[in-house]
Amino acid sequence: GLMNAPVLQRLDRSMSSVTVPPPACLLRPLEAPLRYLFGPGPSNVPPRVLAAGGRPIIGHLHPEMYGIMNDIKKGIQYAFQTENKMTISMSGSGHAAMECAVFNAVEPGESVLVAVNGIWGERVAEIAERMGANVHKMVKAPGGYFTNKEIEQAVEKHKPVLFFLTHGESSAGLCHPMDGIGDICRKHNCLFLVDTVASLGAAPIYMDKQSIDILYTGSQKALNAPPGTAPISFNERACQKMFNRKTKPVSYLFDMTHLSNYWGCDGKPARAYHHTGPVSGFFALRESLAILAETGLEESWRKHKEVSGYLQRGLEDLGLKLFIPERDLRLPSVTTIAIPEGYDWREMLVYIMKNHQMEMTGGLGPSIGMVMRIGLMGYNCEKTNADMALQALADALKNCKKTRG
Ligand code: PMP
């Protein structure tokens, strides 16, 4: 022919229909360094869970996938200590579960009571406000907690259809007492919604025994799965309310009438297409729940308590002050320390990342500028890791210039 192949190709490219060229950054290989994720999440993911997530994809509606989803359901029931059949995983992060709970359990105009003692109550209050609920907040400073008496008084006053409380307040490092609150809610015909994103597997929670009506968690904390899936469970009382609504939930994606069918929880023989679930994320979640089942919940709780206690003693030996004074109220997965006098916490965190490839974080929402946070969760929950974190902190204390004092 008149022109050889390379010339034709070049001509072709010059006459290309695309005006946006392939980005140069994508022509370089992916870089994702190995880091010690000793912050409040995500946590490091063990090789076994990474490998599960790396298996070949199957269809989200294949029978094998339904089997895997059924295993996940059983694993969540164990982790939550519940027999609720309405137990699923959201396709999305912890926020998907927060929105699912509120969108399905509450109708516009209904009263919702939210306990705010850190960022998570603030977030749920905003989610409820956005869908048109009549939101009442009981507010404490980060690290504060609510007595059962205070909760009962607020429930009596606002007559909410839903009361929200965070079990593991990761922005403050508080593990909130849970006993008796479910009974108060039941007595006043209110649903009890609990966030265990940062505490599940690290601190005891008993959904059925503690009369929790809706419970959710995340995948990326003590469960050690990658971020992006979020277990959630509804009991009979919650189902009664959410499946007898006058209005449809504002979200199609998070509508439990569809999700319950997709997860085979609605008793119907056929599961229909609703959305394409994150297949790899579910593989990984199943593996992380399998590890929890093999380890045993009680052993997992014991270990988090032991390692966090060890970390806390080491922090005090460094002269640091723990943010939560009451030992029993400290969250075993995420430990908060008061910012040491005269130090710039941002500088310390940057120093630790740069010199130790280790993530620790500052506060979040109302706790910004109040705390630094160290998380040792699941796979990372080892005394050797606590020692590494303590060494990194000691190094930062020595080398980060004092700004004042
Ligand atoms: N609740 C708590 C207690 C959390 O710690 C987090 C995550 N830091 C969330 C909710 C939100 O989860 P996600 O970031 O996965 O949406």
Short mmCIF file of C-alpha atoms and ligand atoms in Angstrom, two decimals:
data_model
loop_
_atom_site.label_atom_id
_atom_site.label_comp_id
_atom_site.label_asym_id
_atom_site.label_seq_id
_atom_site.Cartn_x
_atom_site.Cartn_y
_atom_site.Cartn_z
CA GLY A 1 0.00 0.00 0.00
CA LEU A 2 0.92 3.66 -0.07
CA MET A 3 1.46 3.87 3.68
CA ASN A 4 2.94 1.32 6.09
CA ALA A 5 1.21 0.35 9.33
CA PRO A 6 3.10 2.65 11.79
CA VAL A 7 2.40 5.67 9.59
CA LEU A 8 -1.27 4.76 9.44
CA GLN A 9 -1.37 4.43 13.18
CA ARG A 10 0.23 7.83 13.65
CA LEU A 11 -2.20 9.39 11.24
CA ASP A 12 -5.00 7.69 13.09
CA ARG A 13 -3.91 9.20 16.35
CA SER A 14 -3.62 12.69 14.93
CA MET A 15 -7.17 12.39 13.66
CA SER A 16 -8.35 10.93 16.97
CA SER A 17 -11.87 11.79 18.11
CA VAL A 18 -10.79 12.16 21.74
CA THR A 19 -9.78 15.62 22.81
CA VAL A 20 -8.84 14.69 26.37
CA PRO A 21 -5.59 12.69 26.24
CA PRO A 22 -4.86 9.71 28.51
CA PRO A 23 -3.64 11.19 31.80
CA ALA A 24 0.12 10.90 32.28
CA CYS A 25 -0.36 9.92 35.95
CA LEU A 26 -2.17 6.75 34.89
CA LEU A 27 0.72 5.73 32.69
CA ARG A 28 2.82 5.42 35.84
CA PRO A 29 2.41 2.37 38.10
CA LEU A 30 0.17 2.42 41.17
CA GLU A 31 1.93 3.39 44.36
CA ALA A 32 0.37 2.34 47.66
CA PRO A 33 3.05 2.16 50.33
CA LEU A 34 2.99 -0.22 53.25
CA ARG A 35 1.97 1.76 56.31
CA TYR A 36 1.30 0.98 59.92
CA LEU A 37 -2.32 2.02 60.23
CA PHE A 38 -2.40 2.77 63.95
CA GLY A 39 -5.09 5.43 63.69
CA PRO A 40 -8.85 5.07 64.19
CA GLY A 41 -9.27 3.22 60.88
CA PRO A 42 -8.93 1.85 58.36
CA SER A 43 -6.76 -0.76 60.02
CA ASN A 44 -4.21 -3.00 58.30
CA VAL A 45 -5.86 -5.90 56.52
CA PRO A 46 -4.37 -9.37 57.12
CA PRO A 47 -3.08 -11.24 54.04
CA ARG A 48 -5.84 -13.82 54.32
CA VAL A 49 -8.54 -11.14 53.97
CA LEU A 50 -6.65 -9.38 51.17
CA ALA A 51 -6.39 -12.72 49.35
CA ALA A 52 -10.11 -13.37 49.76
CA GLY A 53 -10.84 -9.96 48.24
CA GLY A 54 -8.49 -10.76 45.35
CA ARG A 55 -10.32 -13.91 44.25
CA PRO A 56 -11.95 -14.00 40.82
CA ILE A 57 -15.27 -12.21 40.67
CA ILE A 58 -18.50 -14.15 40.40
CA GLY A 59 -21.90 -12.70 39.57
CA HIS A 60 -23.70 -10.91 42.36
CA LEU A 61 -26.78 -13.08 41.69
CA HIS A 62 -25.03 -16.45 41.36
CA PRO A 63 -26.06 -19.16 43.82
CA GLU A 64 -22.50 -19.25 45.25
CA MET A 65 -22.78 -15.54 46.00
CA TYR A 66 -26.05 -16.11 47.85
CA GLY A 67 -24.24 -18.77 49.87
CA ILE A 68 -21.48 -16.29 50.71
CA MET A 69 -24.05 -13.65 51.66
CA ASN A 70 -25.79 -16.19 53.91
CA ASP A 71 -22.43 -16.92 55.59
CA ILE A 72 -21.92 -13.17 56.08
CA LYS A 73 -25.36 -12.93 57.66
CA LYS A 74 -24.48 -15.73 60.11
CA GLY A 75 -21.15 -14.04 60.88
CA ILE A 76 -22.85 -10.72 61.60
CA GLN A 77 -25.43 -12.45 63.82
CA TYR A 78 -22.56 -13.92 65.81
CA ALA A 79 -20.60 -10.67 65.99
CA PHE A 80 -23.73 -8.74 67.05
CA GLN A 81 -25.00 -11.57 69.31
CA THR A 82 -28.40 -11.53 67.68
CA GLU A 83 -30.83 -13.94 66.11
CA ASN A 84 -32.45 -11.24 63.96
CA LYS A 85 -33.22 -12.55 60.51
CA MET A 86 -33.13 -9.00 59.13
CA THR A 87 -29.34 -8.93 59.16
CA ILE A 88 -27.41 -7.78 56.09
CA SER A 89 -24.36 -5.86 54.95
CA MET A 90 -24.69 -2.50 53.28
CA SER A 91 -22.85 -1.91 50.00
CA GLY A 92 -21.06 1.13 51.33
CA SER A 93 -19.08 2.42 54.30
CA GLY A 94 -20.31 2.98 57.85
CA HIS A 95 -22.18 6.08 56.69
CA ALA A 96 -24.32 3.89 54.41
CA ALA A 97 -25.46 1.97 57.49
CA MET A 98 -26.10 5.22 59.40
CA GLU A 99 -28.28 6.51 56.58
CA CYS A 100 -29.98 3.15 56.07
CA ALA A 101 -30.97 2.98 59.74
CA VAL A 102 -32.36 6.51 59.87
CA PHE A 103 -33.96 6.58 56.41
CA ASN A 104 -35.87 3.34 57.02
CA ALA A 105 -36.82 3.68 60.68
CA VAL A 106 -37.94 7.32 60.60
CA GLU A 107 -40.54 9.18 58.56
CA PRO A 108 -40.44 12.94 57.93
CA GLY A 109 -41.83 14.93 60.84
CA GLU A 110 -41.19 12.22 63.43
CA SER A 111 -39.21 12.96 66.55
CA VAL A 112 -35.66 11.62 66.83
CA LEU A 113 -33.39 11.92 69.87
CA VAL A 114 -29.64 11.88 69.33
CA ALA A 115 -26.95 11.61 72.00
CA VAL A 116 -24.08 13.85 70.90
CA ASN A 117 -20.74 13.44 72.67
CA GLY A 118 -18.45 13.59 69.64
CA ILE A 119 -18.78 13.67 65.88
CA TRP A 120 -20.96 10.59 65.34
CA GLY A 121 -24.00 11.96 67.11
CA GLU A 122 -23.56 15.19 65.16
CA ARG A 123 -23.50 13.23 61.91
CA VAL A 124 -26.60 11.17 62.70
CA ALA A 125 -28.45 14.32 63.79
CA GLU A 126 -27.61 15.92 60.46
CA ILE A 127 -28.66 12.81 58.51
CA ALA A 128 -32.00 12.79 60.37
CA GLU A 129 -32.47 16.54 59.83
CA ARG A 130 -31.85 16.14 56.10
CA MET A 131 -34.61 13.57 55.74
CA GLY A 132 -37.02 15.86 57.55
CA ALA A 133 -37.09 14.38 61.04
CA ASN A 134 -37.73 16.55 64.07
CA VAL A 135 -34.32 16.20 65.71
CA HIS A 136 -33.56 16.71 69.39
CA LYS A 137 -30.00 16.51 70.67
CA MET A 138 -28.64 15.81 74.10
CA VAL A 139 -25.14 17.21 74.04
CA LYS A 140 -22.00 16.58 76.11
CA ALA A 141 -18.42 17.62 75.44
CA PRO A 142 -16.28 14.97 73.71
CA GLY A 143 -15.51 12.23 76.23
CA GLY A 144 -18.71 12.86 78.18
CA TYR A 145 -21.33 10.17 78.64
CA PHE A 146 -25.02 10.03 79.47
CA THR A 147 -26.58 8.45 82.54
CA ASN A 148 -29.64 6.26 82.10
CA LYS A 149 -31.58 8.83 84.10
CA GLU A 150 -30.63 11.63 81.70
CA ILE A 151 -31.57 9.44 78.76
CA GLU A 152 -34.95 8.49 80.25
CA GLN A 153 -35.77 12.14 81.02
CA ALA A 154 -34.96 13.18 77.45
CA VAL A 155 -36.96 10.28 75.99
CA GLU A 156 -39.95 11.24 78.15
CA LYS A 157 -39.67 14.86 77.10
CA HIS A 158 -39.19 14.46 73.33
CA LYS A 159 -41.11 11.20 72.78
CA PRO A 160 -38.82 10.13 69.93
CA VAL A 161 -39.51 7.21 67.60
CA LEU A 162 -35.75 6.61 67.59
CA PHE A 163 -32.91 7.19 70.05
CA PHE A 164 -29.33 7.13 68.76
CA LEU A 165 -26.24 6.39 70.82
CA THR A 166 -22.63 5.65 69.81
CA HIS A 167 -21.12 2.64 71.59
CA GLY A 168 -17.51 3.29 70.56
CA GLU A 169 -17.11 7.05 70.20
CA SER A 170 -13.94 6.99 68.15
CA SER A 171 -13.52 10.78 68.01
CA ALA A 172 -13.23 10.89 71.81
CA GLY A 173 -12.07 7.36 72.66
CA LEU A 174 -15.11 6.63 74.83
CA CYS A 175 -16.87 3.29 75.16
CA HIS A 176 -20.39 4.16 76.31
CA PRO A 177 -22.14 1.98 78.91
CA MET A 178 -25.05 0.14 77.28
CA ASP A 179 -26.95 -1.67 80.02
CA GLY A 180 -30.55 -0.67 80.72
CA ILE A 181 -30.89 1.84 77.87
CA GLY A 182 -32.69 -0.59 75.58
CA ASP A 183 -35.25 -1.23 78.31
CA ILE A 184 -35.84 2.52 78.73
CA CYS A 185 -36.45 2.85 74.99
CA ARG A 186 -38.80 -0.15 74.97
CA LYS A 187 -40.78 1.23 77.89
CA HIS A 188 -41.32 4.48 75.97
CA ASN A 189 -42.01 2.83 72.61
CA CYS A 190 -38.90 4.18 70.97
CA LEU A 191 -36.38 2.30 68.81
CA PHE A 192 -32.82 2.09 70.13
CA LEU A 193 -30.18 2.61 67.41
CA VAL A 194 -26.53 1.94 68.26
CA ASP A 195 -23.34 2.65 66.30
CA THR A 196 -20.59 0.07 66.84
CA VAL A 197 -18.42 0.98 63.84
CA ALA A 198 -15.36 1.54 66.03
CA SER A 199 -16.10 -0.95 68.80
CA LEU A 200 -17.40 -4.19 67.26
CA GLY A 201 -15.06 -7.05 68.06
CA ALA A 202 -13.09 -4.87 70.48
CA ALA A 203 -15.63 -4.26 73.25
CA PRO A 204 -18.59 -6.41 74.32
CA ILE A 205 -21.97 -5.71 72.76
CA TYR A 206 -25.01 -7.99 72.96
CA MET A 207 -27.69 -6.81 70.55
CA ASP A 208 -30.49 -9.11 71.77
CA LYS A 209 -29.65 -9.12 75.49
CA GLN A 210 -29.22 -5.33 75.55
CA SER A 211 -32.50 -4.79 73.68
CA ILE A 212 -30.86 -2.90 70.83
CA ASP A 213 -33.35 -2.54 67.97
CA ILE A 214 -30.97 -1.48 65.20
CA LEU A 215 -27.21 -2.05 65.28
CA TYR A 216 -24.58 -1.36 62.66
CA THR A 217 -20.83 -1.47 62.25
CA GLY A 218 -18.14 -0.96 59.62
CA SER A 219 -15.74 -3.36 57.94
CA GLN A 220 -12.47 -1.48 58.28
CA LYS A 221 -11.90 -1.29 62.03
CA ALA A 222 -11.53 -4.32 64.32
CA LEU A 223 -12.98 -6.58 61.59
CA ASN A 224 -9.92 -5.77 59.44
CA ALA A 225 -11.68 -5.92 56.09
CA PRO A 226 -11.15 -3.19 53.51
CA PRO A 227 -13.46 -0.16 53.83
CA GLY A 228 -16.68 -0.32 51.85
CA THR A 229 -19.09 -2.75 53.49
CA ALA A 230 -21.12 -2.20 56.65
CA PRO A 231 -23.07 -4.85 58.59
CA ILE A 232 -26.48 -3.83 59.96
CA SER A 233 -29.27 -5.67 61.77
CA PHE A 234 -32.90 -4.84 62.59
CA ASN A 235 -34.99 -6.68 65.16
CA GLU A 236 -38.75 -7.41 64.99
CA ARG A 237 -39.72 -4.08 66.57
CA ALA A 238 -37.61 -2.19 64.03
CA CYS A 239 -39.08 -4.26 61.17
CA GLN A 240 -42.62 -3.58 62.39
CA LYS A 241 -41.95 0.14 62.22
CA MET A 242 -39.99 0.30 58.98
CA PHE A 243 -42.22 -2.03 56.97
CA ASN A 244 -45.42 -0.24 58.01
CA ARG A 245 -44.47 3.21 56.82
CA LYS A 246 -46.84 5.66 55.18
CA THR A 247 -44.07 7.15 53.02
CA LYS A 248 -41.25 5.49 51.10
CA PRO A 249 -37.71 6.03 52.40
CA VAL A 250 -35.92 8.88 50.60
CA SER A 251 -33.20 6.54 49.31
CA TYR A 252 -33.89 3.85 46.73
CA LEU A 253 -30.45 2.29 47.21
CA PHE A 254 -30.90 2.01 50.98
CA ASP A 255 -34.59 0.94 50.98
CA MET A 256 -34.81 -2.09 53.28
CA THR A 257 -37.79 -3.56 51.40
CA HIS A 258 -35.38 -4.08 48.48
CA LEU A 259 -32.27 -4.86 50.52
CA SER A 260 -34.07 -7.46 52.62
CA ASN A 261 -35.06 -9.27 49.43
CA TYR A 262 -31.55 -9.01 47.97
CA TRP A 263 -30.21 -10.58 51.17
CA GLY A 264 -32.89 -13.28 51.29
CA CYS A 265 -34.36 -11.94 54.55
CA ASP A 266 -37.93 -11.32 53.43
CA GLY A 267 -39.07 -14.95 53.13
CA LYS A 268 -39.78 -14.60 49.40
CA PRO A 269 -38.54 -17.53 47.28
CA ALA A 270 -36.79 -15.37 44.67
CA ARG A 271 -34.09 -12.78 45.19
CA ALA A 272 -34.45 -10.05 42.60
CA TYR A 273 -31.90 -7.63 41.22
CA HIS A 274 -31.77 -4.40 43.19
CA HIS A 275 -28.17 -3.20 42.82
CA THR A 276 -24.84 -4.86 42.10
CA GLY A 277 -23.25 -5.66 45.44
CA PRO A 278 -19.49 -5.18 45.96
CA VAL A 279 -18.56 -8.82 45.26
CA SER A 280 -14.87 -8.52 46.27
CA GLY A 281 -15.83 -6.52 49.35
CA PHE A 282 -18.22 -9.29 50.41
CA PHE A 283 -15.53 -11.96 49.87
CA ALA A 284 -13.22 -9.99 52.17
CA LEU A 285 -15.97 -9.32 54.72
CA ARG A 286 -16.81 -13.03 54.86
CA GLU A 287 -13.16 -13.85 55.53
CA SER A 288 -12.86 -11.24 58.28
CA LEU A 289 -16.01 -12.58 59.95
CA ALA A 290 -14.56 -16.09 59.63
CA ILE A 291 -11.44 -14.95 61.49
CA LEU A 292 -13.62 -13.47 64.24
CA ALA A 293 -15.60 -16.73 64.46
CA GLU A 294 -12.39 -18.76 64.73
CA THR A 295 -10.86 -16.41 67.31
CA GLY A 296 -14.06 -16.14 69.32
CA LEU A 297 -15.70 -12.90 70.42
CA GLU A 298 -14.69 -13.21 74.05
CA GLU A 299 -11.05 -13.79 73.15
CA SER A 300 -11.16 -10.81 70.78
CA TRP A 301 -12.62 -8.57 73.51
CA ARG A 302 -10.06 -9.87 76.03
CA LYS A 303 -7.16 -9.19 73.71
CA HIS A 304 -8.25 -5.64 72.87
CA LYS A 305 -8.60 -4.91 76.57
CA GLU A 306 -5.20 -6.38 77.37
CA VAL A 307 -3.34 -4.59 74.56
CA SER A 308 -5.08 -1.25 75.09
CA GLY A 309 -4.32 -1.48 78.82
CA TYR A 310 -0.68 -2.16 77.97
CA LEU A 311 -0.62 0.79 75.55
CA GLN A 312 -2.23 3.09 78.12
CA ARG A 313 0.34 2.21 80.79
CA GLY A 314 3.12 2.89 78.27
CA LEU A 315 1.60 6.25 77.38
CA GLU A 316 1.44 7.23 81.04
CA ASP A 317 5.05 6.13 81.44
CA LEU A 318 5.92 8.60 78.66
CA GLY A 319 4.31 11.30 80.77
CA LEU A 320 1.26 11.56 78.53
CA LYS A 321 -2.24 12.11 79.85
CA LEU A 322 -5.10 9.88 78.74
CA PHE A 323 -8.12 11.85 77.55
CA ILE A 324 -10.72 9.59 79.20
CA PRO A 325 -9.97 9.56 82.93
CA GLU A 326 -12.29 6.63 83.77
CA ARG A 327 -10.39 3.45 82.90
CA ASP A 328 -13.57 1.42 82.36
CA LEU A 329 -14.93 3.91 79.83
CA ARG A 330 -11.88 3.86 77.57
CA LEU A 331 -12.51 2.43 74.13
CA PRO A 332 -10.22 -0.60 73.71
CA SER A 333 -9.86 -0.10 69.94
CA VAL A 334 -9.02 3.63 69.88
CA THR A 335 -7.04 5.28 72.66
CA THR A 336 -7.12 9.05 73.00
CA ILE A 337 -4.40 11.10 74.62
CA ALA A 338 -4.64 14.74 75.61
CA ILE A 339 -2.32 16.88 73.47
CA PRO A 340 0.86 17.24 75.48
CA GLU A 341 1.43 20.72 76.80
CA GLY A 342 3.53 22.87 74.49
CA TYR A 343 3.47 20.57 71.47
CA ASP A 344 1.92 21.07 68.06
CA TRP A 345 -0.06 17.86 67.50
CA ARG A 346 -0.03 18.27 63.72
CA GLU A 347 3.75 18.46 63.72
CA MET A 348 3.99 15.32 65.86
CA LEU A 349 1.68 13.36 63.56
CA VAL A 350 3.60 14.45 60.46
CA TYR A 351 6.86 13.52 62.18
CA ILE A 352 5.57 10.07 63.09
CA MET A 353 4.30 9.43 59.56
CA LYS A 354 7.53 10.63 57.98
CA ASN A 355 9.94 8.82 60.28
CA HIS A 356 7.99 5.74 61.26
CA GLN A 357 5.58 5.21 58.32
CA MET A 358 2.94 5.12 61.00
CA GLU A 359 -0.47 6.68 61.02
CA MET A 360 -1.84 8.18 64.18
CA THR A 361 -4.42 10.93 63.95
CA GLY A 362 -5.68 14.05 65.64
CA GLY A 363 -9.24 14.58 66.81
CA LEU A 364 -12.33 14.69 64.63
CA GLY A 365 -15.19 17.20 64.72
CA PRO A 366 -15.54 18.59 68.24
CA SER A 367 -12.42 16.75 69.48
CA ILE A 368 -10.06 18.43 66.99
CA GLY A 369 -7.25 20.10 68.90
CA MET A 370 -8.14 18.14 72.05
CA VAL A 371 -6.74 14.68 71.35
CA MET A 372 -4.36 12.47 69.43
CA ARG A 373 -5.70 9.02 68.60
CA ILE A 374 -3.99 5.64 68.44
CA GLY A 375 -5.93 2.63 67.19
CA LEU A 376 -4.75 -0.95 67.54
CA MET A 377 -7.58 -2.99 66.10
CA GLY A 378 -8.01 -6.66 65.27
CA TYR A 379 -4.95 -7.78 63.32
CA ASN A 380 -3.00 -4.77 64.63
CA CYS A 381 -3.96 -5.45 68.22
CA GLU A 382 -0.60 -6.79 69.47
CA LYS A 383 1.74 -5.67 72.25
CA THR A 384 4.61 -5.51 69.73
CA ASN A 385 2.60 -2.91 67.79
CA ALA A 386 1.87 -1.01 71.00
CA ASP A 387 5.64 -0.95 71.62
CA MET A 388 6.25 0.41 68.12
CA ALA A 389 3.62 3.10 68.62
CA LEU A 390 5.14 4.06 71.97
CA GLN A 391 8.63 4.26 70.47
CA ALA A 392 7.36 6.49 67.67
CA LEU A 393 5.64 8.77 70.16
CA ALA A 394 8.70 8.93 72.39
CA ASP A 395 10.77 9.87 69.35
CA ALA A 396 8.29 12.60 68.38
CA LEU A 397 8.21 13.97 71.92
CA LYS A 398 11.99 14.21 71.84
CA ASN A 399 12.33 15.75 68.40
CA CYS A 400 9.25 17.91 67.82
CA LYS A 401 10.08 21.39 68.91
CA LYS A 402 8.00 22.80 71.68
CA THR A 403 5.96 25.75 70.47
CA ARG A 404 5.26 27.15 73.89
CA GLY A 405 6.33 26.71 77.48
N1 PMP B 1 -19.21 5.70 63.39
C1 PMP B 1 -18.04 5.58 64.03
C2 PMP B 1 -18.03 5.38 65.52
C3 PMP B 1 -16.85 5.64 63.32
O1 PMP B 1 -15.68 5.54 63.97
C4 PMP B 1 -16.89 5.81 61.90
C5 PMP B 1 -15.63 5.85 61.07
N2 PMP B 1 -14.57 6.56 61.58
C6 PMP B 1 -18.14 5.93 61.29
C7 PMP B 1 -19.28 5.86 62.07
C8 PMP B 1 -18.29 6.16 59.83
O2 PMP B 1 -17.83 5.10 59.08
P1 PMP B 1 -17.28 5.27 57.58
O3 PMP B 1 -16.11 6.18 57.63
O4 PMP B 1 -16.92 3.86 57.21
O5 PMP B 1 -18.39 5.81 56.75
#
